[in-house]
PDB file of C-alpha atoms and ligand atoms in Angstrom:
ATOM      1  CA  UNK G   1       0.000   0.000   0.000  1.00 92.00           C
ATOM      2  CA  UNK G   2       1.462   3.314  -0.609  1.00 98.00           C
ATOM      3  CA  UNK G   3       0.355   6.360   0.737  1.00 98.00           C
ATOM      4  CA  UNK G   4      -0.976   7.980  -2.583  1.00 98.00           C
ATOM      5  CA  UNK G   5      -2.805   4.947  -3.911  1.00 98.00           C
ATOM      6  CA  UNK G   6      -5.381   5.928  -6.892  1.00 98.00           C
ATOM      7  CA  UNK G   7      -4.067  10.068  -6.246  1.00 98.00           C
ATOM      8  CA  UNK G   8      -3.529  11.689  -9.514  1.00 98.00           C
ATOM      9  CA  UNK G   9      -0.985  14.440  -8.737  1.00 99.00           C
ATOM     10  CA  UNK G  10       0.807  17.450 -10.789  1.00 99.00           C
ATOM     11  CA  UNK G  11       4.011  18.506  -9.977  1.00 99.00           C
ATOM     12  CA  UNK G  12       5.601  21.526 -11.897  1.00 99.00           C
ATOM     13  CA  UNK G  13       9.375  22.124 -12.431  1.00 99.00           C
ATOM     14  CA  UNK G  14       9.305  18.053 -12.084  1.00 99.00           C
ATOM     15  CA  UNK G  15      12.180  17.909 -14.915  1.00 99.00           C
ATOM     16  CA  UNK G  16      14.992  18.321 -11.990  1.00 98.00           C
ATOM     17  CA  UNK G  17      15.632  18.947  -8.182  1.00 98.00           C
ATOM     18  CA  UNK G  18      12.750  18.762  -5.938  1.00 99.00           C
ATOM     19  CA  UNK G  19      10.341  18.984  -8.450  1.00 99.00           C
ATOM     20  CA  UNK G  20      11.933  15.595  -9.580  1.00 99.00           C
ATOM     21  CA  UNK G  21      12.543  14.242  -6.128  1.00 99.00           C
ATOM     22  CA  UNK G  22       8.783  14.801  -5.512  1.00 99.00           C
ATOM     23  CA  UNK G  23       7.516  13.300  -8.739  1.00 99.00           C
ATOM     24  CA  UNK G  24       9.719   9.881  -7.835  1.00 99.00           C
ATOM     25  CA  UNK G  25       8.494   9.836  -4.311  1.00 99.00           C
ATOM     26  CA  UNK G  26       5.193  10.069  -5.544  1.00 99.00           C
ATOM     27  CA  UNK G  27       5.033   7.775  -8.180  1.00 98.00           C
ATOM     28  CA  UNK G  28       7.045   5.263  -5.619  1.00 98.00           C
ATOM     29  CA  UNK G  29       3.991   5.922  -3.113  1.00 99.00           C
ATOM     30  CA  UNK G  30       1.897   5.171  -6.035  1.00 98.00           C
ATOM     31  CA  UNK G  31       0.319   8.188  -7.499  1.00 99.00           C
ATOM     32  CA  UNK G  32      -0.128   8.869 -10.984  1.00 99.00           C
ATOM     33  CA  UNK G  33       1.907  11.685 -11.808  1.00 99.00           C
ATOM     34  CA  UNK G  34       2.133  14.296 -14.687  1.00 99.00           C
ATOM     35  CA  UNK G  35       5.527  16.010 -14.631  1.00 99.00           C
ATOM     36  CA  UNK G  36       5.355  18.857 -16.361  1.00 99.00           C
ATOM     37  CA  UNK G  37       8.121  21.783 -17.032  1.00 99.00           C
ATOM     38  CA  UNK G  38       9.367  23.633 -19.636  1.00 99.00           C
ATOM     39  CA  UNK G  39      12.816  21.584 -20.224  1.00 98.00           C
ATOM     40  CA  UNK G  40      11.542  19.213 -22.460  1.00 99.00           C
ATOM     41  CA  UNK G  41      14.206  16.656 -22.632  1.00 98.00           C
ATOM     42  CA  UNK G  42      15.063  16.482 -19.533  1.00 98.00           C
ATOM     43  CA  UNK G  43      11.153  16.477 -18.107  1.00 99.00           C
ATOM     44  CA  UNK G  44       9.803  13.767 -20.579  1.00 99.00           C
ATOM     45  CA  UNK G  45      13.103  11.434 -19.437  1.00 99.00           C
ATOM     46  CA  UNK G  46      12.240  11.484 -15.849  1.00 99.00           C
ATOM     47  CA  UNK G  47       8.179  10.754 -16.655  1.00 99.00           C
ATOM     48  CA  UNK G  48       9.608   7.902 -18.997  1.00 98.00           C
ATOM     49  CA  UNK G  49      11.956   6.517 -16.279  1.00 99.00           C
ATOM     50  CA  UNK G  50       9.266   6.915 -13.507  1.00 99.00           C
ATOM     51  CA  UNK G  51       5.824   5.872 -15.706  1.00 98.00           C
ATOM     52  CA  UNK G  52       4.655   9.312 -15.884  1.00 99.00           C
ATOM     53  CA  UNK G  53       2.919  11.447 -17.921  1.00 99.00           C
ATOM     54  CA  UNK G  54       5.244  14.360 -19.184  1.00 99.00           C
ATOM     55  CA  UNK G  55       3.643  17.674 -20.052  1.00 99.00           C
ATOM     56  CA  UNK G  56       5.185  21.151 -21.594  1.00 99.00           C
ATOM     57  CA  UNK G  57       3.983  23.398 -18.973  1.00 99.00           C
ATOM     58  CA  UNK G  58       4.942  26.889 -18.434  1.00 99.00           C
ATOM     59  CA  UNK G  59       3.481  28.016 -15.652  1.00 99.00           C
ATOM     60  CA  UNK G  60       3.248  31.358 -16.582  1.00 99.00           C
ATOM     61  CA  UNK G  61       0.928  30.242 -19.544  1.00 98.00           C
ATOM     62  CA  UNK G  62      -3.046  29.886 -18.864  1.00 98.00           C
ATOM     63  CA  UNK G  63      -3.312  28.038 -22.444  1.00 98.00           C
ATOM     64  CA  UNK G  64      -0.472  25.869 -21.229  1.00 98.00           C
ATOM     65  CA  UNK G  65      -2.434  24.852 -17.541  1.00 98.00           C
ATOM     66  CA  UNK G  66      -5.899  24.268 -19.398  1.00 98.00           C
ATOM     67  CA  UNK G  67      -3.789  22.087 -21.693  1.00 98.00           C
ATOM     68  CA  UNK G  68      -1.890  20.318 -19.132  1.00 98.00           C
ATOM     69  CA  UNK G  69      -5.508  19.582 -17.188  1.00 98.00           C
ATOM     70  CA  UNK G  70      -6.802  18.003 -20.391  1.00 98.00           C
ATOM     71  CA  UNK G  71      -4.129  15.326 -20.832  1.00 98.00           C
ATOM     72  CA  UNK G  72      -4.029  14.519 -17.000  1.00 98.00           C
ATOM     73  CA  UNK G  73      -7.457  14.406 -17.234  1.00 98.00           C
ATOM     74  CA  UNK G  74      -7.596  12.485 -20.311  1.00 98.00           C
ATOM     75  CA  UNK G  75      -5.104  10.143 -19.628  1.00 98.00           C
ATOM     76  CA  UNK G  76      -6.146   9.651 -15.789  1.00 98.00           C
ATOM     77  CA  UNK G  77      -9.848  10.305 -15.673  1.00 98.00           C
ATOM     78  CA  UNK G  78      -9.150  12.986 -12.966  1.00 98.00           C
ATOM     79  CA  UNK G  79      -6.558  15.040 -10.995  1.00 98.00           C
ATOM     80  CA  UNK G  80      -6.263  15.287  -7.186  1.00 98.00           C
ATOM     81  CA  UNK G  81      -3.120  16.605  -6.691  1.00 99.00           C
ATOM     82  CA  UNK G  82      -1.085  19.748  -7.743  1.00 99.00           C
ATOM     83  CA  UNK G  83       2.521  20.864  -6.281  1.00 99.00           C
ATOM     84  CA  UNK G  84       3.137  24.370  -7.424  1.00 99.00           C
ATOM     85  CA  UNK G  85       7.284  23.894  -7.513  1.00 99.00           C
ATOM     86  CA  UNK G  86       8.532  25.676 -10.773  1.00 99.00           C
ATOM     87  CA  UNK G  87      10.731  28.738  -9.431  1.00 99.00           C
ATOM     88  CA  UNK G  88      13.028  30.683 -10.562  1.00 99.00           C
ATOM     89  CA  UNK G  89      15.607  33.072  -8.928  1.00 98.00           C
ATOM     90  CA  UNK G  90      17.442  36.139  -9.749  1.00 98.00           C
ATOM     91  CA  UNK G  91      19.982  37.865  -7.754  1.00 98.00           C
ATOM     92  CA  UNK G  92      19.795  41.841  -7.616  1.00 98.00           C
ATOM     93  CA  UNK G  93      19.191  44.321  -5.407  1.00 98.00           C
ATOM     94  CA  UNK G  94      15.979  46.274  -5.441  1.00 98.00           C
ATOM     95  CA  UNK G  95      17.787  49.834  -6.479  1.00 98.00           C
ATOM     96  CA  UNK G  96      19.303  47.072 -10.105  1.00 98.00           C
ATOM     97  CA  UNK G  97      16.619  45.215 -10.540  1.00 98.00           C
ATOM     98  CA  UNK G  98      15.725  45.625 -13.825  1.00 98.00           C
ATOM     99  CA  UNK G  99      11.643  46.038 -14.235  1.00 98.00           C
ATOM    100  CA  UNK G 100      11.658  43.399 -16.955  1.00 98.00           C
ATOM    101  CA  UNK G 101      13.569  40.919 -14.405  1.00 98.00           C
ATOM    102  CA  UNK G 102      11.248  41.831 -11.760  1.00 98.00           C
ATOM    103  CA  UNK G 103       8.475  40.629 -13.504  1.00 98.00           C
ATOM    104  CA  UNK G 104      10.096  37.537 -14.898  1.00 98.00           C
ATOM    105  CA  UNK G 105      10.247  36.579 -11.553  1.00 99.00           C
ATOM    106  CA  UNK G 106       6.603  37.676 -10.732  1.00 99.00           C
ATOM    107  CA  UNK G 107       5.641  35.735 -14.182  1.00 98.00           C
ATOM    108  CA  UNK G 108       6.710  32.136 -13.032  1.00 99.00           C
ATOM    109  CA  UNK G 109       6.367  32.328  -8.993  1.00 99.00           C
ATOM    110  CA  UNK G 110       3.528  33.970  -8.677  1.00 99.00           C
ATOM    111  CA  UNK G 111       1.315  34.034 -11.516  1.00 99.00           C
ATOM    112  CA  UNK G 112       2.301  30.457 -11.967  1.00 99.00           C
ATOM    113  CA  UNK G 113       1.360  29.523  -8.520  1.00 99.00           C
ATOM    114  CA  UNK G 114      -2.063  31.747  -9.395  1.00 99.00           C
ATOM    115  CA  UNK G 115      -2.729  30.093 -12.446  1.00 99.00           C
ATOM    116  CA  UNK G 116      -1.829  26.588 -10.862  1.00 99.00           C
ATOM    117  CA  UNK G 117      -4.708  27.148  -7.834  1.00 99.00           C
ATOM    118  CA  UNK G 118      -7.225  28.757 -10.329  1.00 98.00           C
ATOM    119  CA  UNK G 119      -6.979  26.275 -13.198  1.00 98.00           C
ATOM    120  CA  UNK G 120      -6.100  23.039 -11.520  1.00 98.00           C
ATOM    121  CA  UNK G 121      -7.650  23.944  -8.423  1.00 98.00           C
ATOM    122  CA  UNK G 122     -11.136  23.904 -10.151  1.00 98.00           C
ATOM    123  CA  UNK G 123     -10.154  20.375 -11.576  1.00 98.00           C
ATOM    124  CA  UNK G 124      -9.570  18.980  -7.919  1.00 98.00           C
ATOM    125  CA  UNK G 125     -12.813  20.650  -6.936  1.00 98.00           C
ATOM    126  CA  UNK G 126     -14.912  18.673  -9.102  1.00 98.00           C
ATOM    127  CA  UNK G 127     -12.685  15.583  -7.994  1.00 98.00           C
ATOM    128  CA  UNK G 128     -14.497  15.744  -5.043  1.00 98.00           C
ATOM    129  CA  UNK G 129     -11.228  17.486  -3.314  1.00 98.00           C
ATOM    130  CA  UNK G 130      -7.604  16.536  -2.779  1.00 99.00           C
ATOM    131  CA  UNK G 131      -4.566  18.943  -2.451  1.00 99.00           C
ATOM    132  CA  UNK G 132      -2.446  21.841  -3.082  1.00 99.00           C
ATOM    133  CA  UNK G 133       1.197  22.256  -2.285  1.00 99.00           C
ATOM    134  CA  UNK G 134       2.735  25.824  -3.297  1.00 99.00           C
ATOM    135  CA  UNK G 135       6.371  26.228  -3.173  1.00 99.00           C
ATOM    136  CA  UNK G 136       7.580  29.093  -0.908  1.00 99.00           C
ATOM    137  CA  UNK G 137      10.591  29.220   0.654  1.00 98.00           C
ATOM    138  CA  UNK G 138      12.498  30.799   3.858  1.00 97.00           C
ATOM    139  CA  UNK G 139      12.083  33.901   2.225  1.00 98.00           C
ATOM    140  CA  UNK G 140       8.778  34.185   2.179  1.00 98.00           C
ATOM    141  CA  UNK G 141       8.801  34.404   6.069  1.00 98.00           C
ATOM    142  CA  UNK G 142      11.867  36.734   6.394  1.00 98.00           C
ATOM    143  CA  UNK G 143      14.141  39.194   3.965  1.00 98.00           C
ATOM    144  CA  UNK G 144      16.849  38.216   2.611  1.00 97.00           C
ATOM    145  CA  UNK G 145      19.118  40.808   0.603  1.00 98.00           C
ATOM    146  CA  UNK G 146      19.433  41.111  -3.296  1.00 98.00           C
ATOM    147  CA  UNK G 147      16.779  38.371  -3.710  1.00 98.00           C
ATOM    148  CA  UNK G 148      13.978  40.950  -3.466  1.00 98.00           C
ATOM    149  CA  UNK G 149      12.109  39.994  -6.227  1.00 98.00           C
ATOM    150  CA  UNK G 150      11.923  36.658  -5.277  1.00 98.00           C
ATOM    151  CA  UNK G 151      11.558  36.774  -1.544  1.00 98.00           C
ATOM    152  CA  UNK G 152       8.125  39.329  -2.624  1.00 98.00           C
ATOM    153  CA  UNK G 153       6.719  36.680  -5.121  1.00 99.00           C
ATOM    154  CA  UNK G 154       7.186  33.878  -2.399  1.00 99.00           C
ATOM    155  CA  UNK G 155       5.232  35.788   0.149  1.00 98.00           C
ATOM    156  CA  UNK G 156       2.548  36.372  -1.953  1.00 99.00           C
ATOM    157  CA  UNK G 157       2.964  32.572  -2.310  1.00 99.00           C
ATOM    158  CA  UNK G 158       2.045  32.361   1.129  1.00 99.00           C
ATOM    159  CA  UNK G 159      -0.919  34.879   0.562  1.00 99.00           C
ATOM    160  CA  UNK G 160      -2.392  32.934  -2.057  1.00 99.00           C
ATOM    161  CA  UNK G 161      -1.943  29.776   0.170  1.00 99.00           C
ATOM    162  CA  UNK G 162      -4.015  30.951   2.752  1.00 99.00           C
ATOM    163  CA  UNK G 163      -6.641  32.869   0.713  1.00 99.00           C
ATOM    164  CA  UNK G 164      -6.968  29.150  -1.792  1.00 99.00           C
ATOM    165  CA  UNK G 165      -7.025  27.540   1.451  1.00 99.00           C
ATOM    166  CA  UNK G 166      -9.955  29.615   2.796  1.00 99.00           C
ATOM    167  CA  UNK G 167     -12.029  29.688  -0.609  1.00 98.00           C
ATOM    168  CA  UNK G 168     -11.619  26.019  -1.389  1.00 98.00           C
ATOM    169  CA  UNK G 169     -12.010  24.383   1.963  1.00 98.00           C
ATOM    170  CA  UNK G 170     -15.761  23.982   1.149  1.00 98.00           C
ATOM    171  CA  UNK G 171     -14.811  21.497  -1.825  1.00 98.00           C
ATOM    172  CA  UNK G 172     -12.540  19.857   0.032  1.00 98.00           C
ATOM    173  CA  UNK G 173      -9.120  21.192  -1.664  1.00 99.00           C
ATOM    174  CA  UNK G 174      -6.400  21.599   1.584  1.00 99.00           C
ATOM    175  CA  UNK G 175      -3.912  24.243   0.754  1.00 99.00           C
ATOM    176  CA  UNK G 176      -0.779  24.590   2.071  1.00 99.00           C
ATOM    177  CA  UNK G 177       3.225  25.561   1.511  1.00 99.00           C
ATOM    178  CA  UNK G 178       6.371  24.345   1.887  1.00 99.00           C
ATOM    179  CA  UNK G 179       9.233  26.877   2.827  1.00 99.00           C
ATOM    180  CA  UNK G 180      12.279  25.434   2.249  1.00 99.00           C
ATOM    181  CA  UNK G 181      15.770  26.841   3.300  1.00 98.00           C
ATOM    182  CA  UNK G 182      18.920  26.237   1.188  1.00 98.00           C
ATOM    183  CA  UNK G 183      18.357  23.252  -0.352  1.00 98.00           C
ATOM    184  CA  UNK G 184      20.801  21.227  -3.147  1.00 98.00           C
ATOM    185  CA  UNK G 185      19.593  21.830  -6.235  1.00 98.00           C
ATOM    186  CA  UNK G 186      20.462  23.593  -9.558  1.00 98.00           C
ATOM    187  CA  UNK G 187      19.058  27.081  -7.722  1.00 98.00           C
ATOM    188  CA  UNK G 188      21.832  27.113  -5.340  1.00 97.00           C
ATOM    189  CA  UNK G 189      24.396  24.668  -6.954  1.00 97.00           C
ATOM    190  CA  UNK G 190      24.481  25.819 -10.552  1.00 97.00           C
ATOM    191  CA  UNK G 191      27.701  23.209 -10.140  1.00 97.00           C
ATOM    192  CA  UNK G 192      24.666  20.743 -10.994  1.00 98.00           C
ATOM    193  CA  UNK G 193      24.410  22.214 -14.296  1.00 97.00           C
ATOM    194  CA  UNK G 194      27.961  22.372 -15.915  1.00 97.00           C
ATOM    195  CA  UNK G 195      29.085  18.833 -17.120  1.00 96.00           C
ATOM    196  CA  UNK G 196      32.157  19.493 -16.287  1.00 97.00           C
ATOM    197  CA  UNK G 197      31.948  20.705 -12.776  1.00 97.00           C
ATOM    198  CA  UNK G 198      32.606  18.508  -9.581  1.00 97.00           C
ATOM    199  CA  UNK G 199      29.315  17.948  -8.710  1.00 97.00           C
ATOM    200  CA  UNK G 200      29.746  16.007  -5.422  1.00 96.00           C
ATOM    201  CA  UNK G 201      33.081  18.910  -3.693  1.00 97.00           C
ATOM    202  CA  UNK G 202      30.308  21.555  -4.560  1.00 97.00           C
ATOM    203  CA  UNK G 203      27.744  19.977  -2.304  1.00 97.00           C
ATOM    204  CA  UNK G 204      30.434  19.381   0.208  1.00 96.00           C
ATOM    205  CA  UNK G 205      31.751  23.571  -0.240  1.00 96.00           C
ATOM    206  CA  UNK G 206      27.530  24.320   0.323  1.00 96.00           C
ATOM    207  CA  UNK G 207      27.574  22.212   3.375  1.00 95.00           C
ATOM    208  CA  UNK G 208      30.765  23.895   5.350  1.00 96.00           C
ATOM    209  CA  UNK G 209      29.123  27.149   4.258  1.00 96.00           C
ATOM    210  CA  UNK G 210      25.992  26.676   5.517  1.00 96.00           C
ATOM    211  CA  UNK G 211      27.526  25.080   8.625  1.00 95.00           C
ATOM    212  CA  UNK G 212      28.193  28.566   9.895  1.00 89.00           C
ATOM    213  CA  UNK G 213      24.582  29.237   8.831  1.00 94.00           C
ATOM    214  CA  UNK G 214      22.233  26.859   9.874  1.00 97.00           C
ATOM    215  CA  UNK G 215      21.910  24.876  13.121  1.00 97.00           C
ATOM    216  CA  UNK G 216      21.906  21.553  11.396  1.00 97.00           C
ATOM    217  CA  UNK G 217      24.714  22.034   9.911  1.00 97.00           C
ATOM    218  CA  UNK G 218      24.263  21.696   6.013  1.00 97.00           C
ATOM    219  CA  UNK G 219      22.639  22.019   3.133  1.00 98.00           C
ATOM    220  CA  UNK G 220      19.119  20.285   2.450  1.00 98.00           C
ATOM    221  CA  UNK G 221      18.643  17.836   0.295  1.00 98.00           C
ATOM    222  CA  UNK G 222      15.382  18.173  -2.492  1.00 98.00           C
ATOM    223  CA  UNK G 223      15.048  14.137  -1.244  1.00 98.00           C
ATOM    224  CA  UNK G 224      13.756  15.982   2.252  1.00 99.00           C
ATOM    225  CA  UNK G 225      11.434  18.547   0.876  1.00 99.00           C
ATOM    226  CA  UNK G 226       9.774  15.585  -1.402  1.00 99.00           C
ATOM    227  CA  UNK G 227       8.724  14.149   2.129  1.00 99.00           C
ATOM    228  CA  UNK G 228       7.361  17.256   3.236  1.00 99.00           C
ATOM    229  CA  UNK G 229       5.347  17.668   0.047  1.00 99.00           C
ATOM    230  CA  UNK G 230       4.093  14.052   0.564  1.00 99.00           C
ATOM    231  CA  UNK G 231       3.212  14.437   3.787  1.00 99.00           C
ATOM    232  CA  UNK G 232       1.267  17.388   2.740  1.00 99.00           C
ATOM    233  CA  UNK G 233      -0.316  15.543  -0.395  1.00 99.00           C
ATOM    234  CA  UNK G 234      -1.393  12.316   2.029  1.00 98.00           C
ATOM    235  CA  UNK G 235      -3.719  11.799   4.315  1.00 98.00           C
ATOM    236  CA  UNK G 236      -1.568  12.391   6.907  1.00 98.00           C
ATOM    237  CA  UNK G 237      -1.970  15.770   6.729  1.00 99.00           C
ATOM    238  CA  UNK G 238      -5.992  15.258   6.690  1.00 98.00           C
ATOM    239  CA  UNK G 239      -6.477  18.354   9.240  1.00 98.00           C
ATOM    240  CA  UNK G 240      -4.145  21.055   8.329  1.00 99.00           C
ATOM    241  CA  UNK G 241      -4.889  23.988   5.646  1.00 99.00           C
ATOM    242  CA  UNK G 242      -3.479  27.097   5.255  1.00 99.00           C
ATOM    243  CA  UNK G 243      -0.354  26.343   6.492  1.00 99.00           C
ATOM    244  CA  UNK G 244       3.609  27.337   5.870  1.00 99.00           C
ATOM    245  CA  UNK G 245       5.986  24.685   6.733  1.00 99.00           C
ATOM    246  CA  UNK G 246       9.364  25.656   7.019  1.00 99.00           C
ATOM    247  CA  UNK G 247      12.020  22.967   6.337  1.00 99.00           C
ATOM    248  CA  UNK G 248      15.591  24.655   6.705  1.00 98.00           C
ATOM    249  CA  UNK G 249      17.986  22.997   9.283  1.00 98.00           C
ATOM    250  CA  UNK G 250      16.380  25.129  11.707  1.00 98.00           C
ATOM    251  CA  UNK G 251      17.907  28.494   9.771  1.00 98.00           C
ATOM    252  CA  UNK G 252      14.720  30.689  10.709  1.00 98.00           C
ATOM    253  CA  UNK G 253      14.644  29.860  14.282  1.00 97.00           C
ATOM    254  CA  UNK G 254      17.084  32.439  15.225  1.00 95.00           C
ATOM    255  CA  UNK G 255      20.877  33.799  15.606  1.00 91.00           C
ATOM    256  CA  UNK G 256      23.472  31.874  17.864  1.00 89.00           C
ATOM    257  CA  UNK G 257      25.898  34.284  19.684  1.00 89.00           C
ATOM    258  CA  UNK G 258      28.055  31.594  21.236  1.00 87.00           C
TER     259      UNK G 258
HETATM  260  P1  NAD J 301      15.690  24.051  -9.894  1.00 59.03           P
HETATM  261  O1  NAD J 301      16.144  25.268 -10.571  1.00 59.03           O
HETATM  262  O2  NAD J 301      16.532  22.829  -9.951  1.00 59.03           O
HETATM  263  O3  NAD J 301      14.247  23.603 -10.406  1.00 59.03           O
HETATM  264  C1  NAD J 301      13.286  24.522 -10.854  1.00 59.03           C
HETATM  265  C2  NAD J 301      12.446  23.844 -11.921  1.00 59.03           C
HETATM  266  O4  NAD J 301      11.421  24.765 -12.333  1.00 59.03           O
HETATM  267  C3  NAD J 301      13.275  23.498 -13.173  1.00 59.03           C
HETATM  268  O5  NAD J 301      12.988  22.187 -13.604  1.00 59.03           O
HETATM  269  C4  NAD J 301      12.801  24.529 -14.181  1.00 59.03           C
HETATM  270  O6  NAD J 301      12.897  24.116 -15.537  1.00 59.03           O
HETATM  271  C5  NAD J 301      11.362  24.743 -13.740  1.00 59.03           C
HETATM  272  N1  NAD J 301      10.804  25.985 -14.284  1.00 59.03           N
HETATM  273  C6  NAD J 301      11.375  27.221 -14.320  1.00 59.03           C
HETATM  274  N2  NAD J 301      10.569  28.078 -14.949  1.00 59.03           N
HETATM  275  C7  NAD J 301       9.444  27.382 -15.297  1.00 59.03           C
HETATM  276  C8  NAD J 301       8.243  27.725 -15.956  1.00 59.03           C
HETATM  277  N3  NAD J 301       8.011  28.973 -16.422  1.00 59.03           N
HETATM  278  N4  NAD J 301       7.304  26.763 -16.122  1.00 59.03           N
HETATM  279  C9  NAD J 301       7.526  25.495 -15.675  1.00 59.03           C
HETATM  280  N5  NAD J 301       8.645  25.110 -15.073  1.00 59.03           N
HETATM  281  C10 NAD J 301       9.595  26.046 -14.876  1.00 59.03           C
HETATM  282  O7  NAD J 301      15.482  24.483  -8.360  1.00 59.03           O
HETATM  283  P2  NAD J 301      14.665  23.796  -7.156  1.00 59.03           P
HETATM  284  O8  NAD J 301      15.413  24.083  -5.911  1.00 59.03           O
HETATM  285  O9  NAD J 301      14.296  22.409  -7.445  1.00 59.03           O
HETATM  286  O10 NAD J 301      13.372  24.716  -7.139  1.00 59.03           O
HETATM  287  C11 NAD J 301      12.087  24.215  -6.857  1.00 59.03           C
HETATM  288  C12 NAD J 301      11.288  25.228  -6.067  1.00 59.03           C
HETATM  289  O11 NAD J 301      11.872  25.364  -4.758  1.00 59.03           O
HETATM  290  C13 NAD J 301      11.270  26.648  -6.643  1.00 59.03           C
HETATM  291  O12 NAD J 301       9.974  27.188  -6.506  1.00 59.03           O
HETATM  292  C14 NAD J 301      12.260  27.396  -5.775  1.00 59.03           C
HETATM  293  O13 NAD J 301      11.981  28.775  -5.752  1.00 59.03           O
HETATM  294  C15 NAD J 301      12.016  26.731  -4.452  1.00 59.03           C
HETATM  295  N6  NAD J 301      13.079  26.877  -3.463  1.00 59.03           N
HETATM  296  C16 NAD J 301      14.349  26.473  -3.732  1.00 59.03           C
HETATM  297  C17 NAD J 301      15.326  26.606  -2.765  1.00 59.03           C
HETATM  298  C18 NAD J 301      16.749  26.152  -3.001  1.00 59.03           C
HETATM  299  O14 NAD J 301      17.638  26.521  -2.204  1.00 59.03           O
HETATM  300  N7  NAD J 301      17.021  25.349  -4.001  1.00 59.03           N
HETATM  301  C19 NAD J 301      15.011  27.174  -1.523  1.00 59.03           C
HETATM  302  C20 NAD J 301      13.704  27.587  -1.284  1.00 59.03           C
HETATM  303  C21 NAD J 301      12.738  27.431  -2.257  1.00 59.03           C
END
């Protein structure tokens, strides 16, 4: 038995780090699972390795959510699940920020987690309910400087988590959000991305420089947000809505002087 038996779930960004993580951990807890992204390639060879459904989905595109719904749909008979994960980040501070960057950044973290409630939402809704998961992070609870474009479009994150949580409670849709801290992934190891990098002494560089940082020591691992998510996508979780869950090594608890 695994904990998402006969769940149909969404997970954007799946094509790599926790989007990934959390389409494998739910296809392994046996969900049906559309990963959908807008790296093609490397999307449709995860939902091939996994037994997925792969779909081009940029989240930023309405056309490209109603589409997604209708293969999931077609190819599932329903959809219960959605995690909101596609993100992307941008480092700047507020005074060079270019508009246009700013609202690249808006685009796909918050109008993507918008569109994601309001399209797929609706499809869970007539489901007879299920769940959302958005995709915050660490900095949607606290500031963190020249990431201000995206520390603003992952509070509203947590905005839109509590006001979908409110408005679809009725339908029984739970909404809630994962904050994660640093966590190992292309965002904060572009190492991951260059063939010829080390991959491996990167992670360990991350982890003595986040041992200064964070209580636990280290960097997370996507492998430990993918739990959170599927706690938050199982019944486990049968009672809680609304809700930010931090997951960060215990970074946002507070400042050690000794
Ligand atoms: P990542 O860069 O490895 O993965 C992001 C995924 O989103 C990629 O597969 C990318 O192709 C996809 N994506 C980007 N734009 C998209 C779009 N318009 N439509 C669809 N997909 C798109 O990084 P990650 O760490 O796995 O990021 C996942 C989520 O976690 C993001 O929302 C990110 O903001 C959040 N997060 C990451 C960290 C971290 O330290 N890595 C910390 C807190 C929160």
């Amino acid at each position: 038995m695994g904990r998402l038996d006969g769940r149909v779930v969404i997970v954007t960004g799946a094509a790599r780090g926790q989007g990934e993580q959390e389409a494998r951990l739910f296809r392994a807890e046996g969900a049906q699972v559309v990963v959908a992204d807008v790296l093609d390639d490397q999307g449709e060879a995860v939902a091939k390795e996994i037994g997925a459904l792969y779909a081009h989905l940029d989240v930023g595109e309405e056309a490209d959510w109603r589409a997604a719904v209708a293969a999931a749909t077609s190819a599932y008979g329903r959809i219960d699940g959605l995690v909101n994960n596609a993100g992307i980040l941008r480092f700047n501070t507020l005074a060079d920020t270019p508009l246009d960057e700013f609202m690249q950044v808006v685009r796909v973290n918050q109008v993507g987690c918008f569109l994601g409630i309001k399209t797929v939402g609706a499809a869970i809704a007539a489901a007879g309910g299920g769940t959302i998961v958005n995709t915050a992070s660490y900095t949607g609870l606290t500031g963190m400087a020249a990431i201000g474009a995206y520390t603003a479009t992952k509070h509203a994150v947590l905005g839109l988590t509590r006001v979908a949580a409110l408005e679809l409670a009725s339908a029984g849709v739970r909404v809630n959000a994962v904050c994660p801290g640093a966590i190992d992934t292309a965002m904060s190891n572009p190492a991951q991305l260059d063939p010829e990098a080390d991959v491996a002494q990167a992670s360990r560089s991350l982890d003595r420089f986040y041992r200064k940082l964070v209580p636990l020591g280290r960097i997370g691992r996507p492998e430990e947000v993918a739990r959170l998510a599927l706690f938050l996508t199982s019944d486990d979780s049968s009672y809680i809505t609304g809700q930010p869950f931090v997951i960060d090594g215990g970074w946002l608890a507070g400042v050690s002087v000794v």
